[in-house]
């Protein structure tokens, strides 16, 4: 099997006879010629079977092959400028490895429900393939960015014994004799890590038992949560925009073919690599919304329509700074000059995608945090170890959280977030 | 705050006056001179406060500073060849940022239970710091290796609706109106991914509700599970040893300081980068054990003592090939020449660490797999989507699973696996 070459390597074998293991994703032509659309995971290529140049039994195999049959194909690699992938194989021999009878995802249109019921097969098709390849690039670019910028990865636990922000959006787990929950954020663990390693990030699955069915929500999704000790919010914003820009650049560098498969214009993405991103205050955002006749008052949080409108006023992601204290989490730092807002920022993606990052500087004062926890009707004892971070050498620090699938949905130009993860989990979907 | 420099950058500022934000991890000296051991997450450094050269109030702050107080220190960077870290600061000014009264982890000896009850603070100390820095290197080297070798990351879901291998070692989750479980392997999803992307890997947390308390088990741990289509076991073994070697090499390249902190001899690790690793058959392993007076018969699985003995016969990791079919999972490929063994391999780490990888070629035949599932007393319907991979273009493929924390425990030379993860989860530990 080591004599097999991969489709992505075919340009190196121009004019040579090679053997490839692949699946037949489509067959066109009839009579004297058959075009087999092949894929092997590394790429796509057409093999041309010509009746006049092949032994009868070889042509017959090619002519009758079914969708998603796996085969060894042998033939000569040649250029084909009219082909999407630039190269094709003049078939000399074909051997069936695994049959495929009645493959369910035929070339006709299928409903979304059906496609995701067959997600284990649907991943073989062009659109999911392209999106998951881009996901792969974004994951790798994330590790590169944080490693190159002196961050240490701190994996936060998924199983937690306490339920700080209330249990209504948490999934309960039976943990031997104890009650546990699936974590919906690694931030507090990230803050503990920042006090030990300076700059850290978590990157793992998180869980939210939201009953809402929207195109922006999954019950299981991946989050990246960096946390930086000795850093104020202004420097954190610079890291955030450099990080997003590096992700988009990595996709432009590595996934031109996939962007084409998705009809996603690289020119649109190129704008997103240009820094800095605009910054507006929450106050300014409210003014903009009021002028556009939104019914919103200062102090209210934004919903999807508001975020979409704001994001569409800019051709790059935009930071909205300093939200009202009342709509944000207790740990966000008080504004130095104002009592009603916190030192926070959400990053809204253009083209109607809305929030992709939420972040803030964190308050450093033990007494203030205990007071705020009580104000929210919670018990400071639940936060005992977290509060230790303010008891023993508290320092200025900032952090943010980025939803991986939201970024992928935006970069790939998809309508629904379920496209952005190999095996989506939603209110009604636990399979496959 | 942007005028702060990080300790790792101090060599660039030799002879200059700089300002650093740091924690005081220890204070030595008395009377006329105080030595402050500083850390800022990026590195470690000593600051020297000399009574004769400092204003009285500055020296007083330095002299009375408590463990884990956070400070801004200003001073001149100078070389100190006798110091572990090579450089020190001649202190000119010190400003307390966050007090630290009665920090619980004092320089005296503490019990393991106490240290892990305070894991959020314990991470600040030398040993955990060094181990997690090495973990960070190994994680990054994993992404580099698989990216560079043409693999696509396929994130397997954590929440699964079915419980293929029985529920006794699974954590149950209430998923709205349904029963879900936490995944203990992403392999089946990896196999689906391999049929779409050729070479894939999962890398995420996995869960095993084992009631056993051993130094090799966590209930929540991270696994790397690569799966390669169009690949037989021999090529998979080559990838496995190249992968392990690349991890050890990355640690040697990036973590000499941390290895020193852990008293881990780099010379020992250098041997592990030399390929190939020895391969012995299960049959040979049984013979070796019998000669060494182990009470074991052909057909039995190895326990920890057996693995330890076998691994200690080699100065590198050793592959044990082709285990008896009866002790291995149903999906492992039948041996072409023998009915009693499968095409599998476990990789055992030396120095008593035992299994770090388990893998096999996967059987491609639908009827055989259905039969084996029934033999194990299970219902093939549970595996319906997995069996689709054999219905539609089944191909030769191989894969393996590596336990991240087991590798870290071995590379860092630790006795217990709980040291290898930032926030360990064990039978009795869900906190912090």
mmCIF file with all atom_site columns, C-alpha atoms in Angstrom, chain B residues 267-409:
data_model
loop_
_atom_site.group_PDB
_atom_site.id
_atom_site.type_symbol
_atom_site.label_atom_id
_atom_site.label_alt_id
_atom_site.label_comp_id
_atom_site.label_asym_id
_atom_site.label_entity_id
_atom_site.label_seq_id
_atom_site.pdbx_PDB_ins_code
_atom_site.Cartn_x
_atom_site.Cartn_y
_atom_site.Cartn_z
_atom_site.occupancy
_atom_site.B_iso_or_equiv
_atom_site.pdbx_formal_charge
_atom_site.auth_seq_id
_atom_site.auth_comp_id
_atom_site.auth_asym_id
_atom_site.auth_atom_id
_atom_site.pdbx_PDB_model_num
ATOM 1   C CA . UNK B 1 267 ? 20.236  12.029  28.483 1.00 0.00 ? 267 UNK B CA 1
ATOM 2   C CA . UNK B 1 268 ? 17.495  9.550   29.372 1.00 0.00 ? 268 UNK B CA 1
ATOM 3   C CA . UNK B 1 269 ? 15.089  11.322  27.056 1.00 0.00 ? 269 UNK B CA 1
ATOM 4   C CA . UNK B 1 270 ? 17.578  11.561  24.204 1.00 0.00 ? 270 UNK B CA 1
ATOM 5   C CA . UNK B 1 271 ? 17.510  7.766   23.868 1.00 0.00 ? 271 UNK B CA 1
ATOM 6   C CA . UNK B 1 272 ? 13.769  7.940   23.238 1.00 0.00 ? 272 UNK B CA 1
ATOM 7   C CA . UNK B 1 273 ? 14.235  10.033  20.101 1.00 0.00 ? 273 UNK B CA 1
ATOM 8   C CA . UNK B 1 274 ? 16.241  7.234   18.408 1.00 0.00 ? 274 UNK B CA 1
ATOM 9   C CA . UNK B 1 275 ? 14.149  5.234   15.949 1.00 0.00 ? 275 UNK B CA 1
ATOM 10  C CA . UNK B 1 276 ? 12.986  2.610   15.306 1.00 0.00 ? 276 UNK B CA 1
ATOM 11  C CA . UNK B 1 277 ? 11.524  1.333   18.567 1.00 0.00 ? 277 UNK B CA 1
ATOM 12  C CA . UNK B 1 278 ? 11.826  -2.424  19.123 1.00 0.00 ? 278 UNK B CA 1
ATOM 13  C CA . UNK B 1 279 ? 8.854   -4.631  18.192 1.00 0.00 ? 279 UNK B CA 1
ATOM 14  C CA . UNK B 1 280 ? 8.054   -7.920  19.894 1.00 0.00 ? 280 UNK B CA 1
ATOM 15  C CA . UNK B 1 281 ? 5.042   -10.141 19.439 1.00 0.00 ? 281 UNK B CA 1
ATOM 16  C CA . UNK B 1 282 ? 2.553   -10.909 22.186 1.00 0.00 ? 282 UNK B CA 1
ATOM 17  C CA . UNK B 1 283 ? 3.749   -14.530 21.910 1.00 0.00 ? 283 UNK B CA 1
ATOM 18  C CA . UNK B 1 284 ? 7.332   -13.455 22.607 1.00 0.00 ? 284 UNK B CA 1
ATOM 19  C CA . UNK B 1 285 ? 6.161   -11.264 25.472 1.00 0.00 ? 285 UNK B CA 1
ATOM 20  C CA . UNK B 1 286 ? 4.447   -14.256 27.087 1.00 0.00 ? 286 UNK B CA 1
ATOM 21  C CA . UNK B 1 287 ? 7.654   -16.289 26.761 1.00 0.00 ? 287 UNK B CA 1
ATOM 22  C CA . UNK B 1 288 ? 9.685   -13.495 28.365 1.00 0.00 ? 288 UNK B CA 1
ATOM 23  C CA . UNK B 1 289 ? 7.240   -13.251 31.258 1.00 0.00 ? 289 UNK B CA 1
ATOM 24  C CA . UNK B 1 290 ? 7.177   -16.989 31.830 1.00 0.00 ? 290 UNK B CA 1
ATOM 25  C CA . UNK B 1 291 ? 10.961  -17.108 31.915 1.00 0.00 ? 291 UNK B CA 1
ATOM 26  C CA . UNK B 1 292 ? 10.819  -14.391 34.556 1.00 0.00 ? 292 UNK B CA 1
ATOM 27  C CA . UNK B 1 293 ? 8.412   -16.546 36.596 1.00 0.00 ? 293 UNK B CA 1
ATOM 28  C CA . UNK B 1 294 ? 5.265   -14.518 36.047 1.00 0.00 ? 294 UNK B CA 1
ATOM 29  C CA . UNK B 1 295 ? 2.160   -16.625 36.422 1.00 0.00 ? 295 UNK B CA 1
ATOM 30  C CA . UNK B 1 296 ? 0.591   -15.911 33.091 1.00 0.00 ? 296 UNK B CA 1
ATOM 31  C CA . UNK B 1 297 ? -0.733  -18.082 30.267 1.00 0.00 ? 297 UNK B CA 1
ATOM 32  C CA . UNK B 1 298 ? -1.097  -17.351 26.578 1.00 0.00 ? 298 UNK B CA 1
ATOM 33  C CA . UNK B 1 299 ? -4.423  -15.600 26.051 1.00 0.00 ? 299 UNK B CA 1
ATOM 34  C CA . UNK B 1 300 ? -4.384  -13.460 29.179 1.00 0.00 ? 300 UNK B CA 1
ATOM 35  C CA . UNK B 1 301 ? -4.096  -9.667  29.068 1.00 0.00 ? 301 UNK B CA 1
ATOM 36  C CA . UNK B 1 302 ? -1.198  -7.913  30.785 1.00 0.00 ? 302 UNK B CA 1
ATOM 37  C CA . UNK B 1 303 ? -1.615  -6.076  34.052 1.00 0.00 ? 303 UNK B CA 1
ATOM 38  C CA . UNK B 1 304 ? 0.592   -3.270  35.302 1.00 0.00 ? 304 UNK B CA 1
ATOM 39  C CA . UNK B 1 305 ? 3.328   -5.575  36.738 1.00 0.00 ? 305 UNK B CA 1
ATOM 40  C CA . UNK B 1 306 ? 3.636   -7.444  33.429 1.00 0.00 ? 306 UNK B CA 1
ATOM 41  C CA . UNK B 1 307 ? 3.757   -4.232  31.382 1.00 0.00 ? 307 UNK B CA 1
ATOM 42  C CA . UNK B 1 308 ? 6.335   -2.771  33.721 1.00 0.00 ? 308 UNK B CA 1
ATOM 43  C CA . UNK B 1 309 ? 8.543   -5.845  33.483 1.00 0.00 ? 309 UNK B CA 1
ATOM 44  C CA . UNK B 1 310 ? 8.331   -5.985  29.692 1.00 0.00 ? 310 UNK B CA 1
ATOM 45  C CA . UNK B 1 311 ? 8.987   -2.259  29.281 1.00 0.00 ? 311 UNK B CA 1
ATOM 46  C CA . UNK B 1 312 ? 12.023  -2.508  31.566 1.00 0.00 ? 312 UNK B CA 1
ATOM 47  C CA . UNK B 1 313 ? 13.684  -5.042  29.263 1.00 0.00 ? 313 UNK B CA 1
ATOM 48  C CA . UNK B 1 314 ? 14.255  -2.253  26.728 1.00 0.00 ? 314 UNK B CA 1
ATOM 49  C CA . UNK B 1 315 ? 15.826  1.184   26.953 1.00 0.00 ? 315 UNK B CA 1
ATOM 50  C CA . UNK B 1 316 ? 13.275  2.607   24.524 1.00 0.00 ? 316 UNK B CA 1
ATOM 51  C CA . UNK B 1 317 ? 9.512   2.268   24.163 1.00 0.00 ? 317 UNK B CA 1
ATOM 52  C CA . UNK B 1 318 ? 8.594   -1.172  22.816 1.00 0.00 ? 318 UNK B CA 1
ATOM 53  C CA . UNK B 1 319 ? 5.707   -2.242  20.598 1.00 0.00 ? 319 UNK B CA 1
ATOM 54  C CA . UNK B 1 320 ? 3.944   -5.457  21.601 1.00 0.00 ? 320 UNK B CA 1
ATOM 55  C CA . UNK B 1 321 ? 2.235   -6.779  18.496 1.00 0.00 ? 321 UNK B CA 1
ATOM 56  C CA . UNK B 1 322 ? -0.804  -8.943  17.765 1.00 0.00 ? 322 UNK B CA 1
ATOM 57  C CA . UNK B 1 323 ? -2.681  -9.602  20.997 1.00 0.00 ? 323 UNK B CA 1
ATOM 58  C CA . UNK B 1 324 ? -5.188  -12.418 21.373 1.00 0.00 ? 324 UNK B CA 1
ATOM 59  C CA . UNK B 1 325 ? -8.494  -11.608 19.720 1.00 0.00 ? 325 UNK B CA 1
ATOM 60  C CA . UNK B 1 326 ? -10.389 -12.460 22.897 1.00 0.00 ? 326 UNK B CA 1
ATOM 61  C CA . UNK B 1 327 ? -8.846  -9.648  24.982 1.00 0.00 ? 327 UNK B CA 1
ATOM 62  C CA . UNK B 1 328 ? -9.163  -6.924  22.340 1.00 0.00 ? 328 UNK B CA 1
ATOM 63  C CA . UNK B 1 329 ? -12.034 -4.870  20.891 1.00 0.00 ? 329 UNK B CA 1
ATOM 64  C CA . UNK B 1 330 ? -14.341 -6.277  18.212 1.00 0.00 ? 330 UNK B CA 1
ATOM 65  C CA . UNK B 1 331 ? -13.253 -3.836  15.483 1.00 0.00 ? 331 UNK B CA 1
ATOM 66  C CA . UNK B 1 332 ? -9.610  -4.938  15.379 1.00 0.00 ? 332 UNK B CA 1
ATOM 67  C CA . UNK B 1 333 ? -8.535  -6.588  12.160 1.00 0.00 ? 333 UNK B CA 1
ATOM 68  C CA . UNK B 1 334 ? -8.196  -10.367 12.006 1.00 0.00 ? 334 UNK B CA 1
ATOM 69  C CA . UNK B 1 335 ? -4.655  -11.552 11.468 1.00 0.00 ? 335 UNK B CA 1
ATOM 70  C CA . UNK B 1 336 ? -4.234  -12.769 7.865  1.00 0.00 ? 336 UNK B CA 1
ATOM 71  C CA . UNK B 1 337 ? -2.522  -16.048 8.890  1.00 0.00 ? 337 UNK B CA 1
ATOM 72  C CA . UNK B 1 338 ? -3.906  -16.803 12.345 1.00 0.00 ? 338 UNK B CA 1
ATOM 73  C CA . UNK B 1 339 ? -7.362  -16.984 13.816 1.00 0.00 ? 339 UNK B CA 1
ATOM 74  C CA . UNK B 1 340 ? -6.394  -16.347 17.454 1.00 0.00 ? 340 UNK B CA 1
ATOM 75  C CA . UNK B 1 341 ? -4.773  -12.901 17.273 1.00 0.00 ? 341 UNK B CA 1
ATOM 76  C CA . UNK B 1 342 ? -5.583  -9.479  15.830 1.00 0.00 ? 342 UNK B CA 1
ATOM 77  C CA . UNK B 1 343 ? -3.391  -6.934  14.017 1.00 0.00 ? 343 UNK B CA 1
ATOM 78  C CA . UNK B 1 344 ? -2.875  -4.700  17.043 1.00 0.00 ? 344 UNK B CA 1
ATOM 79  C CA . UNK B 1 345 ? -0.042  -3.064  18.929 1.00 0.00 ? 345 UNK B CA 1
ATOM 80  C CA . UNK B 1 346 ? 0.398   -1.501  22.331 1.00 0.00 ? 346 UNK B CA 1
ATOM 81  C CA . UNK B 1 347 ? 3.345   0.792   22.908 1.00 0.00 ? 347 UNK B CA 1
ATOM 82  C CA . UNK B 1 348 ? 4.890   0.372   26.374 1.00 0.00 ? 348 UNK B CA 1
ATOM 83  C CA . UNK B 1 349 ? 7.026   3.167   27.813 1.00 0.00 ? 349 UNK B CA 1
ATOM 84  C CA . UNK B 1 350 ? 10.223  2.276   29.700 1.00 0.00 ? 350 UNK B CA 1
ATOM 85  C CA . UNK B 1 351 ? 11.104  3.101   33.320 1.00 0.00 ? 351 UNK B CA 1
ATOM 86  C CA . UNK B 1 352 ? 7.987   1.319   34.503 1.00 0.00 ? 352 UNK B CA 1
ATOM 87  C CA . UNK B 1 353 ? 5.456   3.590   32.824 1.00 0.00 ? 353 UNK B CA 1
ATOM 88  C CA . UNK B 1 354 ? 3.730   0.943   30.732 1.00 0.00 ? 354 UNK B CA 1
ATOM 89  C CA . UNK B 1 355 ? 1.104   1.472   28.047 1.00 0.00 ? 355 UNK B CA 1
ATOM 90  C CA . UNK B 1 356 ? 1.005   4.888   26.400 1.00 0.00 ? 356 UNK B CA 1
ATOM 91  C CA . UNK B 1 357 ? -0.520  3.887   23.042 1.00 0.00 ? 357 UNK B CA 1
ATOM 92  C CA . UNK B 1 358 ? -3.022  1.257   22.002 1.00 0.00 ? 358 UNK B CA 1
ATOM 93  C CA . UNK B 1 359 ? -3.846  0.759   18.353 1.00 0.00 ? 359 UNK B CA 1
ATOM 94  C CA . UNK B 1 360 ? -4.710  -1.597  15.556 1.00 0.00 ? 360 UNK B CA 1
ATOM 95  C CA . UNK B 1 361 ? -5.674  -1.998  11.978 1.00 0.00 ? 361 UNK B CA 1
ATOM 96  C CA . UNK B 1 362 ? -9.499  -1.984  11.742 1.00 0.00 ? 362 UNK B CA 1
ATOM 97  C CA . UNK B 1 363 ? -11.478 -4.797  10.196 1.00 0.00 ? 363 UNK B CA 1
ATOM 98  C CA . UNK B 1 364 ? -13.214 -3.722  6.972  1.00 0.00 ? 364 UNK B CA 1
ATOM 99  C CA . UNK B 1 365 ? -15.836 -6.441  6.639  1.00 0.00 ? 365 UNK B CA 1
ATOM 100 C CA . UNK B 1 366 ? -19.451 -5.680  7.539  1.00 0.00 ? 366 UNK B CA 1
ATOM 101 C CA . UNK B 1 367 ? -20.587 -9.260  8.191  1.00 0.00 ? 367 UNK B CA 1
ATOM 102 C CA . UNK B 1 368 ? -17.588 -10.066 10.374 1.00 0.00 ? 368 UNK B CA 1
ATOM 103 C CA . UNK B 1 369 ? -18.110 -6.968  12.512 1.00 0.00 ? 369 UNK B CA 1
ATOM 104 C CA . UNK B 1 370 ? -21.834 -7.663  12.978 1.00 0.00 ? 370 UNK B CA 1
ATOM 105 C CA . UNK B 1 371 ? -20.965 -11.213 14.039 1.00 0.00 ? 371 UNK B CA 1
ATOM 106 C CA . UNK B 1 372 ? -18.310 -10.021 16.513 1.00 0.00 ? 372 UNK B CA 1
ATOM 107 C CA . UNK B 1 373 ? -20.676 -7.445  18.020 1.00 0.00 ? 373 UNK B CA 1
ATOM 108 C CA . UNK B 1 374 ? -23.235 -10.188 18.619 1.00 0.00 ? 374 UNK B CA 1
ATOM 109 C CA . UNK B 1 375 ? -20.567 -12.482 20.096 1.00 0.00 ? 375 UNK B CA 1
ATOM 110 C CA . UNK B 1 376 ? -19.869 -9.784  22.661 1.00 0.00 ? 376 UNK B CA 1
ATOM 111 C CA . UNK B 1 377 ? -23.535 -9.797  23.603 1.00 0.00 ? 377 UNK B CA 1
ATOM 112 C CA . UNK B 1 378 ? -24.243 -6.410  22.118 1.00 0.00 ? 378 UNK B CA 1
ATOM 113 C CA . UNK B 1 379 ? -26.835 -5.113  19.693 1.00 0.00 ? 379 UNK B CA 1
ATOM 114 C CA . UNK B 1 380 ? -25.540 -4.194  16.214 1.00 0.00 ? 380 UNK B CA 1
ATOM 115 C CA . UNK B 1 381 ? -28.274 -1.521  15.997 1.00 0.00 ? 381 UNK B CA 1
ATOM 116 C CA . UNK B 1 382 ? -26.260 0.559   18.489 1.00 0.00 ? 382 UNK B CA 1
ATOM 117 C CA . UNK B 1 383 ? -23.469 0.663   15.914 1.00 0.00 ? 383 UNK B CA 1
ATOM 118 C CA . UNK B 1 384 ? -25.678 1.459   12.946 1.00 0.00 ? 384 UNK B CA 1
ATOM 119 C CA . UNK B 1 385 ? -23.870 4.573   11.701 1.00 0.00 ? 385 UNK B CA 1
ATOM 120 C CA . UNK B 1 386 ? -20.456 3.063   12.410 1.00 0.00 ? 386 UNK B CA 1
ATOM 121 C CA . UNK B 1 387 ? -21.350 0.023   10.304 1.00 0.00 ? 387 UNK B CA 1
ATOM 122 C CA . UNK B 1 388 ? -22.280 2.391   7.429  1.00 0.00 ? 388 UNK B CA 1
ATOM 123 C CA . UNK B 1 389 ? -18.540 2.982   7.061  1.00 0.00 ? 389 UNK B CA 1
ATOM 124 C CA . UNK B 1 390 ? -18.280 -0.685  5.921  1.00 0.00 ? 390 UNK B CA 1
ATOM 125 C CA . UNK B 1 391 ? -21.380 -0.475  3.717  1.00 0.00 ? 391 UNK B CA 1
ATOM 126 C CA . UNK B 1 392 ? -20.258 2.438   1.564  1.00 0.00 ? 392 UNK B CA 1
ATOM 127 C CA . UNK B 1 393 ? -16.740 2.112   0.223  1.00 0.00 ? 393 UNK B CA 1
ATOM 128 C CA . UNK B 1 394 ? -14.983 0.312   3.084  1.00 0.00 ? 394 UNK B CA 1
ATOM 129 C CA . UNK B 1 395 ? -11.186 0.675   2.893  1.00 0.00 ? 395 UNK B CA 1
ATOM 130 C CA . UNK B 1 396 ? -8.129  -0.606  4.791  1.00 0.00 ? 396 UNK B CA 1
ATOM 131 C CA . UNK B 1 397 ? -7.446  1.726   7.695  1.00 0.00 ? 397 UNK B CA 1
ATOM 132 C CA . UNK B 1 398 ? -5.531  1.863   10.940 1.00 0.00 ? 398 UNK B CA 1
ATOM 133 C CA . UNK B 1 399 ? -5.534  4.012   14.019 1.00 0.00 ? 399 UNK B CA 1
ATOM 134 C CA . UNK B 1 400 ? -4.323  4.418   17.565 1.00 0.00 ? 400 UNK B CA 1
ATOM 135 C CA . UNK B 1 401 ? -5.027  6.229   20.795 1.00 0.00 ? 401 UNK B CA 1
ATOM 136 C CA . UNK B 1 402 ? -2.504  8.012   22.986 1.00 0.00 ? 402 UNK B CA 1
ATOM 137 C CA . UNK B 1 403 ? -3.197  9.147   26.525 1.00 0.00 ? 403 UNK B CA 1
ATOM 138 C CA . UNK B 1 404 ? -1.734  12.649  26.830 1.00 0.00 ? 404 UNK B CA 1
ATOM 139 C CA . UNK B 1 405 ? -1.265  12.578  30.599 1.00 0.00 ? 405 UNK B CA 1
ATOM 140 C CA . UNK B 1 406 ? 0.436   9.171   30.504 1.00 0.00 ? 406 UNK B CA 1
ATOM 141 C CA . UNK B 1 407 ? 3.010   10.518  28.064 1.00 0.00 ? 407 UNK B CA 1
ATOM 142 C CA . UNK B 1 408 ? 3.554   13.634  30.177 1.00 0.00 ? 408 UNK B CA 1
ATOM 143 C CA . UNK B 1 409 ? 3.910   11.567  33.358 1.00 0.00 ? 409 UNK B CA 1
#
